[in-house]
Amino acid sequence: MSIPTEGSVRPSAWPRPGLEPRVDGARMLRRLAEMSRVGARPGRGITRLGLTAEETAARALLAEQCRGDGLVSATDKAGNLVIRRGRRARRDRPALLMGSHIDTVADGGRLDGAYGVTAACEVLSMLNQHNVDLAYEPVAVAFTNEEGALFPYPFFGSLGLAGQVDTEQARRMSAEGVALPDALRAAGGDLDRIDEAAWPAGSVAGYLELHIEQGPVLEAADVPIGVVHSITGRTVLDITVSGGQNHAGTTPMRMRHDALTVAARVVLAVERLARVRDLCRVATVGRIVAEPNVTNVIPGTVRLTAEIRDGRAARLRAAEQVISTELAQLATATDTGITVKINPVTEPVDTDGTLRRAVTDAAYELGLRHMEMDSGAGHDAQIVAAIAPVGMIFVPSRDGVSHAPCEHTEDVHLVAGANTLLRTVLKVAQP
Ligand code: GLV
Ligand code: MN
Ligand code: MN
């Protein structure tokens, strides 16, 4: 579907002559503050993991906030909250989706995901309030389990919307003794009927996601709006090192098969992929569990999760190959077992050129400095890209920090981002 976006916002697209289209910034910030209390732990940021009671509470709060503005919302079979303009919705028209995710990582910040969702609802409320007639029906979406921080199925909600959930894989998954299908049911979804969450071909004209940058680029350049060009790809590898569990006092050093010291070499090999060999942009081991994890026992098994990211799929494939070969050699050299399981990868995607131009024009018309940039974080947009053109808007992150309690963006930038989203919608969907 092509989206014409020539020229600036026509006065007719905004039925309040003389008044610039603007969101209610104070209302949006108040609602974002309400949302940041869901899953908050004193001194530890926010833990609102996907497919948990905290995430369900956040969905309920969002639905209540939207109801106050005359919007209607429903949870789909993938656990996403889909929000529409009630009576005014023109369901016969292709949808222009806006949104982000409502879950967080453990001890996360208040903006990653929640900002884009709250801003999307604010834009929808404004369009509803002013009864704006558009070529595409605006719809806001709060995606579930984008982070995959508890149930290791990141982008679950957007994959559901794109009709790409692997139900067999999802059925086998569990976390803390809870099976994913049960967690999904408690969240209002249904794995057996997840097909119903998929949007049919042609029903989505485009998707726009507003998000904090989560990196240092915009702040360093003193630019309030980022126009995202490409979104990184990511491969997650589950690595298990099997050695020999034994007594830490009696086993001579030369007779050990210490899984943890071998795992330390695995960590450094993963880091080298990016830092030294430049085979991918970044490489991280973020999770490591030693068994039995007891002071006077040589660890017998260590499980690690490594992730590598790059903007080019071919480089990711090469890095996956290199680390697999290198770890096989390490296993031989240390007389241990090392298995590497490559999980389904998230491929890098480019945003749509027309939507990029619309965001650029919107920022320009609002008098906001802007720049094109790439995203080093993953986003639901890269999943929705399988079924529709996508665009992304970034706002600066203080000190480039995210996935941490001190994640922060100045209010003036949060409101500027929401105004840019509103104006972009008016441009791409003008009748
Ligand atoms: C998403 O939060 C990511 O890890 O990129
Ligand atoms: Mn995140
Ligand atoms: Mn995010």
Tab-separated table of C-alpha atoms and ligand atoms in Angstrom:
chain	number	residue	atom	x	y	z
A	1	MET	CA	0.000	0.000	0.000
A	2	SER	CA	1.465	3.371	-0.890
A	3	ILE	CA	1.080	6.327	1.395
A	4	PRO	CA	1.072	9.751	-0.274
A	5	THR	CA	2.633	12.386	1.988
A	6	GLU	CA	3.487	15.296	-0.248
A	7	GLY	CA	3.360	18.796	1.173
A	8	SER	CA	2.626	20.021	4.646
A	9	VAL	CA	-0.427	19.257	6.782
A	10	ARG	CA	-3.431	20.689	4.986
A	11	PRO	CA	-5.574	22.922	7.179
A	12	SER	CA	-8.511	20.644	6.407
A	13	ALA	CA	-6.744	17.728	8.087
A	14	TRP	CA	-7.039	19.523	11.409
A	15	PRO	CA	-10.502	20.929	11.949
A	16	ARG	CA	-9.475	23.828	14.228
A	17	PRO	CA	-8.472	26.656	11.894
A	18	GLY	CA	-5.774	28.850	13.344
A	19	LEU	CA	-4.767	26.259	15.936
A	20	GLU	CA	-1.704	24.084	15.375
A	21	PRO	CA	-2.313	20.377	15.920
A	22	ARG	CA	-0.818	19.609	19.337
A	23	VAL	CA	-1.220	16.864	21.903
A	24	ASP	CA	-2.230	17.613	25.491
A	25	GLY	CA	1.289	17.301	26.873
A	26	ALA	CA	0.302	17.657	30.518
A	27	ARG	CA	-2.281	14.882	30.216
A	28	MET	CA	0.191	12.577	28.509
A	29	LEU	CA	2.882	13.155	31.151
A	30	ARG	CA	0.365	12.582	33.950
A	31	ARG	CA	-0.707	9.282	32.422
A	32	LEU	CA	2.880	8.221	31.896
A	33	ALA	CA	3.536	8.921	35.587
A	34	GLU	CA	0.505	6.781	36.526
A	35	MET	CA	1.822	3.981	34.320
A	36	SER	CA	5.274	4.161	35.916
A	37	ARG	CA	3.769	3.135	39.262
A	38	VAL	CA	2.737	-0.258	37.880
A	39	GLY	CA	5.491	-2.722	38.764
A	40	ALA	CA	7.607	-0.074	40.537
A	41	ARG	CA	9.866	-1.254	43.361
A	42	PRO	CA	11.443	1.306	45.698
A	43	GLY	CA	14.952	2.152	44.508
A	44	ARG	CA	14.864	-0.529	41.835
A	45	GLY	CA	12.980	0.975	38.926
A	46	ILE	CA	10.176	-0.960	37.273
A	47	THR	CA	9.749	-4.696	36.849
A	48	ARG	CA	6.722	-5.275	34.622
A	49	LEU	CA	7.661	-8.439	32.829
A	50	GLY	CA	5.719	-9.611	29.803
A	51	LEU	CA	2.835	-12.026	30.452
A	52	THR	CA	2.750	-11.384	34.206
A	53	ALA	CA	0.155	-9.837	36.517
A	54	GLU	CA	2.058	-6.517	36.456
A	55	GLU	CA	1.793	-6.268	32.688
A	56	THR	CA	-1.895	-7.143	32.863
A	57	ALA	CA	-2.371	-4.373	35.449
A	58	ALA	CA	-0.661	-1.919	33.076
A	59	ARG	CA	-3.028	-2.937	30.275
A	60	ALA	CA	-5.996	-2.394	32.580
A	61	LEU	CA	-4.746	1.064	33.547
A	62	LEU	CA	-4.202	1.999	29.905
A	63	ALA	CA	-7.709	0.809	28.990
A	64	GLU	CA	-9.148	2.908	31.829
A	65	GLN	CA	-7.189	6.010	30.758
A	66	CYS	CA	-8.427	5.578	27.189
A	67	ARG	CA	-12.021	4.952	28.261
A	68	GLY	CA	-12.023	8.388	29.870
A	69	ASP	CA	-11.360	9.857	26.415
A	70	GLY	CA	-14.149	7.909	24.709
A	71	LEU	CA	-11.792	5.351	23.164
A	72	VAL	CA	-12.546	1.627	23.207
A	73	SER	CA	-9.998	-1.090	23.774
A	74	ALA	CA	-9.852	-4.864	23.626
A	75	THR	CA	-7.171	-7.451	24.322
A	76	ASP	CA	-6.448	-9.627	21.293
A	77	LYS	CA	-5.574	-13.333	21.382
A	78	ALA	CA	-1.843	-12.509	21.511
A	79	GLY	CA	-2.308	-10.377	24.636
A	80	ASN	CA	-2.016	-6.992	22.877
A	81	LEU	CA	-4.304	-4.134	23.858
A	82	VAL	CA	-5.829	-2.678	20.674
A	83	ILE	CA	-7.382	0.777	21.095
A	84	ARG	CA	-9.787	2.460	18.649
A	85	ARG	CA	-11.910	5.578	18.256
A	86	GLY	CA	-15.153	3.980	19.433
A	87	ARG	CA	-18.178	5.128	17.478
A	88	ARG	CA	-16.039	7.245	15.155
A	89	ALA	CA	-13.817	4.389	14.035
A	90	ARG	CA	-13.989	3.697	10.301
A	91	ARG	CA	-13.252	-0.011	10.318
A	92	ASP	CA	-13.756	-0.140	6.547
A	93	ARG	CA	-10.512	1.820	6.092
A	94	PRO	CA	-6.987	0.387	6.373
A	95	ALA	CA	-5.510	1.045	9.801
A	96	LEU	CA	-2.615	3.332	10.579
A	97	LEU	CA	-1.179	1.636	13.673
A	98	MET	CA	0.793	3.484	16.341
A	99	GLY	CA	2.250	1.971	19.471
A	100	SER	CA	5.001	0.172	21.304
A	101	HIS	CA	5.229	-2.328	24.168
A	102	ILE	CA	3.984	-2.183	27.714
A	103	ASP	CA	6.372	-4.650	29.378
A	104	THR	CA	9.798	-3.827	30.831
A	105	VAL	CA	13.010	-5.666	31.618
A	106	ALA	CA	13.698	-6.472	35.295
A	107	ASP	CA	14.672	-3.279	37.176
A	108	GLY	CA	13.957	-1.268	34.047
A	109	GLY	CA	13.006	2.339	33.382
A	110	ARG	CA	9.663	4.109	33.048
A	111	LEU	CA	9.941	5.082	29.375
A	112	ASP	CA	11.133	2.115	27.304
A	113	GLY	CA	7.908	1.058	25.569
A	114	ALA	CA	5.463	2.825	27.906
A	115	TYR	CA	6.287	6.231	26.408
A	116	GLY	CA	5.434	5.134	22.867
A	117	VAL	CA	2.214	3.495	24.015
A	118	THR	CA	1.070	6.464	26.105
A	119	ALA	CA	1.926	8.917	23.326
A	120	ALA	CA	0.082	6.798	20.745
A	121	CYS	CA	-3.030	6.848	22.950
A	122	GLU	CA	-2.677	10.605	23.439
A	123	VAL	CA	-2.526	11.117	19.662
A	124	LEU	CA	-5.548	8.860	19.201
A	125	SER	CA	-7.464	10.791	21.882
A	126	MET	CA	-6.723	14.079	20.103
A	127	LEU	CA	-7.873	12.701	16.748
A	128	ASN	CA	-11.028	11.413	18.445
A	129	GLN	CA	-11.676	14.617	20.370
A	130	HIS	CA	-11.446	16.703	17.200
A	131	ASN	CA	-13.265	14.152	15.063
A	132	VAL	CA	-10.503	14.237	12.467
A	133	ASP	CA	-11.394	12.490	9.224
A	134	LEU	CA	-8.448	10.524	7.864
A	135	ALA	CA	-7.800	8.245	4.903
A	136	TYR	CA	-6.538	5.545	7.258
A	137	GLU	CA	-8.157	4.687	10.579
A	138	PRO	CA	-5.730	5.446	13.433
A	139	VAL	CA	-5.402	2.594	15.941
A	140	ALA	CA	-3.117	2.406	18.988
A	141	VAL	CA	-1.531	-0.870	20.115
A	142	ALA	CA	0.205	-1.838	23.352
A	143	PHE	CA	2.243	-4.925	22.500
A	144	THR	CA	2.879	-7.673	25.027
A	145	ASN	CA	6.244	-9.226	25.925
A	146	GLU	CA	8.510	-7.265	23.599
A	147	GLU	CA	11.459	-7.751	25.928
A	148	GLY	CA	11.137	-11.481	26.486
A	149	ALA	CA	12.660	-10.844	29.919
A	150	LEU	CA	10.758	-13.668	31.650
A	151	PHE	CA	9.208	-15.805	28.918
A	152	PRO	CA	12.078	-15.913	26.398
A	153	TYR	CA	9.880	-15.176	23.410
A	154	PRO	CA	10.662	-11.524	22.657
A	155	PHE	CA	8.304	-9.591	20.335
A	156	PHE	CA	5.555	-12.069	21.181
A	157	GLY	CA	2.743	-9.542	20.749
A	158	SER	CA	3.945	-8.002	17.502
A	159	LEU	CA	4.688	-11.470	16.114
A	160	GLY	CA	1.064	-12.321	16.938
A	161	LEU	CA	-0.161	-9.249	15.084
A	162	ALA	CA	2.023	-10.184	12.098
A	163	GLY	CA	0.741	-13.791	12.199
A	164	GLN	CA	4.214	-15.158	12.939
A	165	VAL	CA	4.054	-16.814	16.353
A	166	ASP	CA	5.468	-20.327	16.274
A	167	THR	CA	2.765	-21.987	18.366
A	168	GLU	CA	4.720	-25.204	18.895
A	169	GLN	CA	7.686	-23.294	20.271
A	170	ALA	CA	5.374	-21.143	22.431
A	171	ARG	CA	3.584	-24.210	23.772
A	172	ARG	CA	6.875	-25.693	25.027
A	173	MET	CA	7.946	-22.514	26.809
A	174	SER	CA	7.628	-21.904	30.525
A	175	ALA	CA	9.069	-19.589	33.155
A	176	GLU	CA	9.153	-19.981	36.908
A	177	GLY	CA	6.940	-23.043	36.646
A	178	VAL	CA	4.246	-21.340	34.552
A	179	ALA	CA	3.582	-22.510	30.994
A	180	LEU	CA	3.414	-19.753	28.401
A	181	PRO	CA	-0.091	-20.749	27.213
A	182	ASP	CA	-1.371	-20.393	30.786
A	183	ALA	CA	0.349	-17.038	31.269
A	184	LEU	CA	-1.113	-15.839	27.967
A	185	ARG	CA	-4.604	-16.942	28.997
A	186	ALA	CA	-4.251	-15.043	32.290
A	187	ALA	CA	-3.287	-11.981	30.231
A	188	GLY	CA	-6.482	-12.261	28.180
A	189	GLY	CA	-5.011	-14.038	25.143
A	190	ASP	CA	-5.365	-17.570	23.819
A	191	LEU	CA	-2.591	-19.503	22.098
A	192	ASP	CA	-5.085	-21.919	20.539
A	193	ARG	CA	-6.782	-19.001	18.770
A	194	ILE	CA	-3.738	-16.805	18.186
A	195	ASP	CA	-4.469	-16.675	14.446
A	196	GLU	CA	-7.290	-14.279	15.323
A	197	ALA	CA	-4.697	-11.716	16.479
A	198	ALA	CA	-3.136	-11.576	12.987
A	199	TRP	CA	-4.131	-8.634	10.820
A	200	PRO	CA	-5.159	-9.677	7.302
A	201	ALA	CA	-3.077	-8.592	4.296
A	202	GLY	CA	-3.917	-5.051	3.256
A	203	SER	CA	-5.629	-4.130	6.516
A	204	VAL	CA	-2.608	-2.187	7.833
A	205	ALA	CA	-1.514	0.894	5.871
A	206	GLY	CA	1.481	1.537	8.111
A	207	TYR	CA	2.896	1.445	11.630
A	208	LEU	CA	4.526	4.303	13.522
A	209	GLU	CA	6.491	3.770	16.740
A	210	LEU	CA	7.719	6.562	18.984
A	211	HIS	CA	10.450	5.482	21.410
A	212	ILE	CA	13.265	6.819	23.533
A	213	GLU	CA	16.607	6.424	21.774
A	214	GLN	CA	18.170	4.353	24.604
A	215	GLY	CA	21.614	5.499	23.433
A	216	PRO	CA	23.749	8.662	23.485
A	217	VAL	CA	23.531	9.941	19.894
A	218	LEU	CA	20.735	12.539	20.042
A	219	GLU	CA	21.846	14.005	23.358
A	220	ALA	CA	25.429	14.356	22.150
A	221	ALA	CA	24.233	16.105	18.987
A	222	ASP	CA	21.741	18.236	20.962
A	223	VAL	CA	18.978	17.189	18.556
A	224	PRO	CA	15.469	16.458	19.923
A	225	ILE	CA	14.105	14.203	17.152
A	226	GLY	CA	15.675	11.121	15.577
A	227	VAL	CA	14.278	9.764	12.308
A	228	VAL	CA	15.121	6.068	12.396
A	229	HIS	CA	16.565	4.605	9.219
A	230	SER	CA	17.369	1.000	10.101
A	231	ILE	CA	16.660	-1.222	13.102
A	232	THR	CA	19.307	-3.666	14.244
A	233	GLY	CA	19.144	-7.429	13.804
A	234	ARG	CA	19.847	-9.712	16.743
A	235	THR	CA	20.799	-13.338	17.342
A	236	VAL	CA	20.468	-14.889	20.793
A	237	LEU	CA	22.606	-17.961	21.512
A	238	ASP	CA	22.031	-20.348	24.409
A	239	ILE	CA	25.423	-21.772	25.375
A	240	THR	CA	25.975	-24.627	27.826
A	241	VAL	CA	29.406	-25.614	29.122
A	242	SER	CA	29.547	-29.108	30.658
A	243	GLY	CA	32.555	-29.940	32.840
A	244	GLY	CA	32.927	-32.095	35.913
A	245	GLN	CA	31.430	-31.191	39.293
A	246	ASN	CA	33.872	-32.060	42.068
A	247	HIS	CA	35.312	-31.158	45.470
A	248	ALA	CA	37.014	-27.726	45.496
A	249	GLY	CA	39.521	-28.746	48.168
A	250	THR	CA	40.684	-32.158	47.044
A	251	THR	CA	40.757	-31.927	43.237
A	252	PRO	CA	44.225	-30.861	42.010
A	253	MET	CA	44.188	-27.957	39.561
A	254	ARG	CA	45.556	-30.078	36.686
A	255	MET	CA	42.783	-32.670	37.151
A	256	ARG	CA	39.827	-30.315	36.969
A	257	HIS	CA	37.161	-29.774	34.345
A	258	ASP	CA	35.879	-26.496	35.724
A	259	ALA	CA	32.916	-25.387	33.641
A	260	LEU	CA	33.071	-21.837	34.982
A	261	THR	CA	36.660	-21.073	34.010
A	262	VAL	CA	35.872	-22.348	30.509
A	263	ALA	CA	32.721	-20.206	30.520
A	264	ALA	CA	34.902	-17.192	31.323
A	265	ARG	CA	36.774	-17.848	28.088
A	266	VAL	CA	33.443	-18.134	26.277
A	267	VAL	CA	32.437	-14.695	27.593
A	268	LEU	CA	35.663	-13.169	26.301
A	269	ALA	CA	35.352	-14.939	22.935
A	270	VAL	CA	31.879	-13.472	22.499
A	271	GLU	CA	33.117	-10.003	23.400
A	272	ARG	CA	36.042	-10.323	20.945
A	273	LEU	CA	33.581	-10.905	18.072
A	274	ALA	CA	32.680	-7.229	18.180
A	275	ARG	CA	35.372	-5.444	20.155
A	276	VAL	CA	38.421	-6.899	18.432
A	277	ARG	CA	37.340	-8.657	15.248
A	278	ASP	CA	34.552	-6.307	14.132
A	279	LEU	CA	32.444	-9.236	12.901
A	280	CYS	CA	29.316	-7.640	14.364
A	281	ARG	CA	28.452	-4.253	15.899
A	282	VAL	CA	27.995	-5.413	19.520
A	283	ALA	CA	28.231	-8.731	21.398
A	284	THR	CA	27.169	-9.326	24.992
A	285	VAL	CA	26.864	-12.103	27.541
A	286	GLY	CA	24.124	-10.787	29.824
A	287	ARG	CA	23.170	-13.928	31.674
A	288	ILE	CA	25.261	-16.655	33.286
A	289	VAL	CA	24.234	-19.364	35.711
A	290	ALA	CA	26.748	-21.733	37.313
A	291	GLU	CA	25.656	-25.047	38.813
A	292	PRO	CA	25.591	-25.919	41.586
A	293	ASN	CA	26.794	-22.356	42.452
A	294	VAL	CA	28.244	-23.388	45.788
A	295	THR	CA	31.468	-21.978	47.296
A	296	ASN	CA	33.334	-25.238	47.819
A	297	VAL	CA	32.255	-27.050	44.661
A	298	ILE	CA	33.919	-26.914	41.221
A	299	PRO	CA	31.101	-25.894	38.872
A	300	GLY	CA	29.924	-28.784	36.691
A	301	THR	CA	27.618	-26.918	34.322
A	302	VAL	CA	27.353	-23.294	33.239
A	303	ARG	CA	24.562	-21.875	31.126
A	304	LEU	CA	25.084	-18.539	29.366
A	305	THR	CA	23.023	-16.408	27.058
A	306	ALA	CA	24.942	-14.429	24.475
A	307	GLU	CA	23.470	-11.972	22.015
A	308	ILE	CA	25.061	-10.401	18.970
A	309	ARG	CA	23.647	-7.499	16.970
A	310	ASP	CA	24.284	-5.904	13.611
A	311	GLY	CA	22.448	-3.927	10.965
A	312	ARG	CA	23.391	-6.448	8.252
A	313	ALA	CA	22.031	-9.981	8.192
A	314	ALA	CA	25.105	-11.365	6.379
A	315	ARG	CA	27.439	-10.121	9.112
A	316	LEU	CA	25.234	-11.720	11.776
A	317	ARG	CA	25.340	-15.064	9.942
A	318	ALA	CA	29.143	-14.865	9.697
A	319	ALA	CA	29.527	-13.992	13.395
A	320	GLU	CA	27.233	-16.896	14.374
A	321	GLN	CA	29.403	-19.229	12.304
A	322	VAL	CA	32.682	-17.963	13.743
A	323	ILE	CA	31.620	-18.218	17.399
A	324	SER	CA	30.197	-21.716	16.872
A	325	THR	CA	33.485	-22.923	15.357
A	326	GLU	CA	35.588	-21.214	17.995
A	327	LEU	CA	33.595	-22.701	20.872
A	328	ALA	CA	33.877	-26.190	19.365
A	329	GLN	CA	37.663	-25.724	19.356
A	330	LEU	CA	37.575	-24.452	22.943
A	331	ALA	CA	35.634	-27.545	24.024
A	332	THR	CA	38.270	-29.814	22.491
A	333	ALA	CA	41.144	-27.846	24.001
A	334	THR	CA	39.632	-27.891	27.508
A	335	ASP	CA	38.141	-31.385	27.389
A	336	THR	CA	34.683	-30.069	28.203
A	337	GLY	CA	31.411	-30.116	26.315
A	338	ILE	CA	30.083	-26.882	24.821
A	339	THR	CA	26.732	-26.736	23.055
A	340	VAL	CA	25.505	-23.692	21.173
A	341	LYS	CA	21.821	-23.292	20.349
A	342	ILE	CA	20.977	-20.463	17.982
A	343	ASN	CA	17.465	-19.173	18.725
A	344	PRO	CA	15.194	-17.746	16.026
A	345	VAL	CA	16.895	-14.535	14.912
A	346	THR	CA	15.392	-11.086	14.535
A	347	GLU	CA	16.485	-9.737	11.171
A	348	PRO	CA	17.516	-6.101	10.662
A	349	VAL	CA	15.013	-3.966	8.746
A	350	ASP	CA	14.922	-0.542	7.146
A	351	THR	CA	12.061	1.814	7.885
A	352	ASP	CA	9.891	2.945	4.980
A	353	GLY	CA	11.247	5.892	2.970
A	354	THR	CA	7.880	7.616	2.682
A	355	LEU	CA	7.265	7.409	6.413
A	356	ARG	CA	10.801	8.678	7.101
A	357	ARG	CA	10.088	11.665	4.906
A	358	ALA	CA	6.795	12.292	6.702
A	359	VAL	CA	8.510	12.251	10.110
A	360	THR	CA	11.232	14.563	8.779
A	361	ASP	CA	8.670	17.017	7.362
A	362	ALA	CA	6.621	16.895	10.583
A	363	ALA	CA	9.665	17.726	12.712
A	364	TYR	CA	10.658	20.485	10.299
A	365	GLU	CA	7.205	22.065	10.404
A	366	LEU	CA	7.279	21.964	14.210
A	367	GLY	CA	10.615	23.758	14.194
A	368	LEU	CA	12.361	20.765	15.787
A	369	ARG	CA	15.927	19.889	14.860
A	370	HIS	CA	16.110	16.308	13.611
A	371	MET	CA	18.567	13.797	12.204
A	372	GLU	CA	18.505	10.363	10.602
A	373	MET	CA	19.980	7.574	12.688
A	374	ASP	CA	19.967	3.812	13.127
A	375	SER	CA	18.514	1.921	16.076
A	376	GLY	CA	20.832	-0.306	18.078
A	377	ALA	CA	17.868	-1.613	20.066
A	378	GLY	CA	15.232	-3.985	18.760
A	379	HIS	CA	11.652	-2.756	18.358
A	380	ASP	CA	8.201	-4.127	17.578
A	381	ALA	CA	8.404	-2.060	14.373
A	382	GLN	CA	10.861	-4.534	12.858
A	383	ILE	CA	8.323	-7.317	13.311
A	384	VAL	CA	5.371	-5.306	11.989
A	385	ALA	CA	7.562	-4.512	8.950
A	386	ALA	CA	6.684	-8.006	7.668
A	387	ILE	CA	3.119	-6.851	6.968
A	388	ALA	CA	3.283	-3.065	6.516
A	389	PRO	CA	5.617	-0.085	5.991
A	390	VAL	CA	7.009	1.114	9.323
A	391	GLY	CA	8.415	4.382	10.639
A	392	MET	CA	10.113	5.229	13.933
A	393	ILE	CA	10.708	8.439	15.856
A	394	PHE	CA	13.336	8.721	18.608
A	395	VAL	CA	13.724	11.264	21.404
A	396	PRO	CA	16.937	11.727	23.453
A	397	SER	CA	17.850	9.576	26.450
A	398	ARG	CA	19.727	11.291	29.289
A	399	ASP	CA	23.329	10.041	29.364
A	400	GLY	CA	22.258	7.432	26.792
A	401	VAL	CA	21.024	5.149	29.597
A	402	SER	CA	18.178	2.635	29.248
A	403	HIS	CA	17.200	-0.785	30.617
A	404	ALA	CA	18.052	0.768	33.986
A	405	PRO	CA	16.025	2.547	36.694
A	406	CYS	CA	17.588	5.956	35.941
A	407	GLU	CA	16.350	5.977	32.324
A	408	HIS	CA	15.166	9.562	31.707
A	409	THR	CA	14.058	11.924	28.964
A	410	GLU	CA	13.198	15.592	29.534
A	411	ASP	CA	9.462	16.335	29.501
A	412	VAL	CA	9.913	18.889	26.734
A	413	HIS	CA	11.400	16.162	24.512
A	414	LEU	CA	8.661	13.666	25.422
A	415	VAL	CA	5.999	16.176	24.376
A	416	ALA	CA	7.920	17.171	21.234
A	417	GLY	CA	8.085	13.509	20.194
A	418	ALA	CA	4.327	13.091	20.675
A	419	ASN	CA	3.626	16.230	18.644
A	420	THR	CA	5.863	14.882	15.901
A	421	LEU	CA	3.910	11.612	15.943
A	422	LEU	CA	0.570	13.471	15.715
A	423	ARG	CA	1.748	15.601	12.821
A	424	THR	CA	3.214	12.580	11.042
A	425	VAL	CA	-0.154	10.794	11.312
A	426	LEU	CA	-1.951	13.833	9.906
A	427	LYS	CA	0.473	13.946	6.988
A	428	VAL	CA	0.422	10.281	6.040
A	429	ALA	CA	-3.325	9.820	6.518
A	430	GLN	CA	-4.712	13.060	5.156
A	431	PRO	CA	-7.759	12.356	3.040
B	1	GLV	C1	14.908	-4.335	23.296
B	1	GLV	O1	14.656	-3.808	24.349
B	1	GLV	C2	16.257	-4.677	22.988
B	1	GLV	O2	16.847	-5.437	23.784
B	1	GLV	O3	16.785	-4.193	22.003
B	2	MN	MN	13.770	-2.581	26.038
B	3	MN	MN	11.540	-0.810	23.866
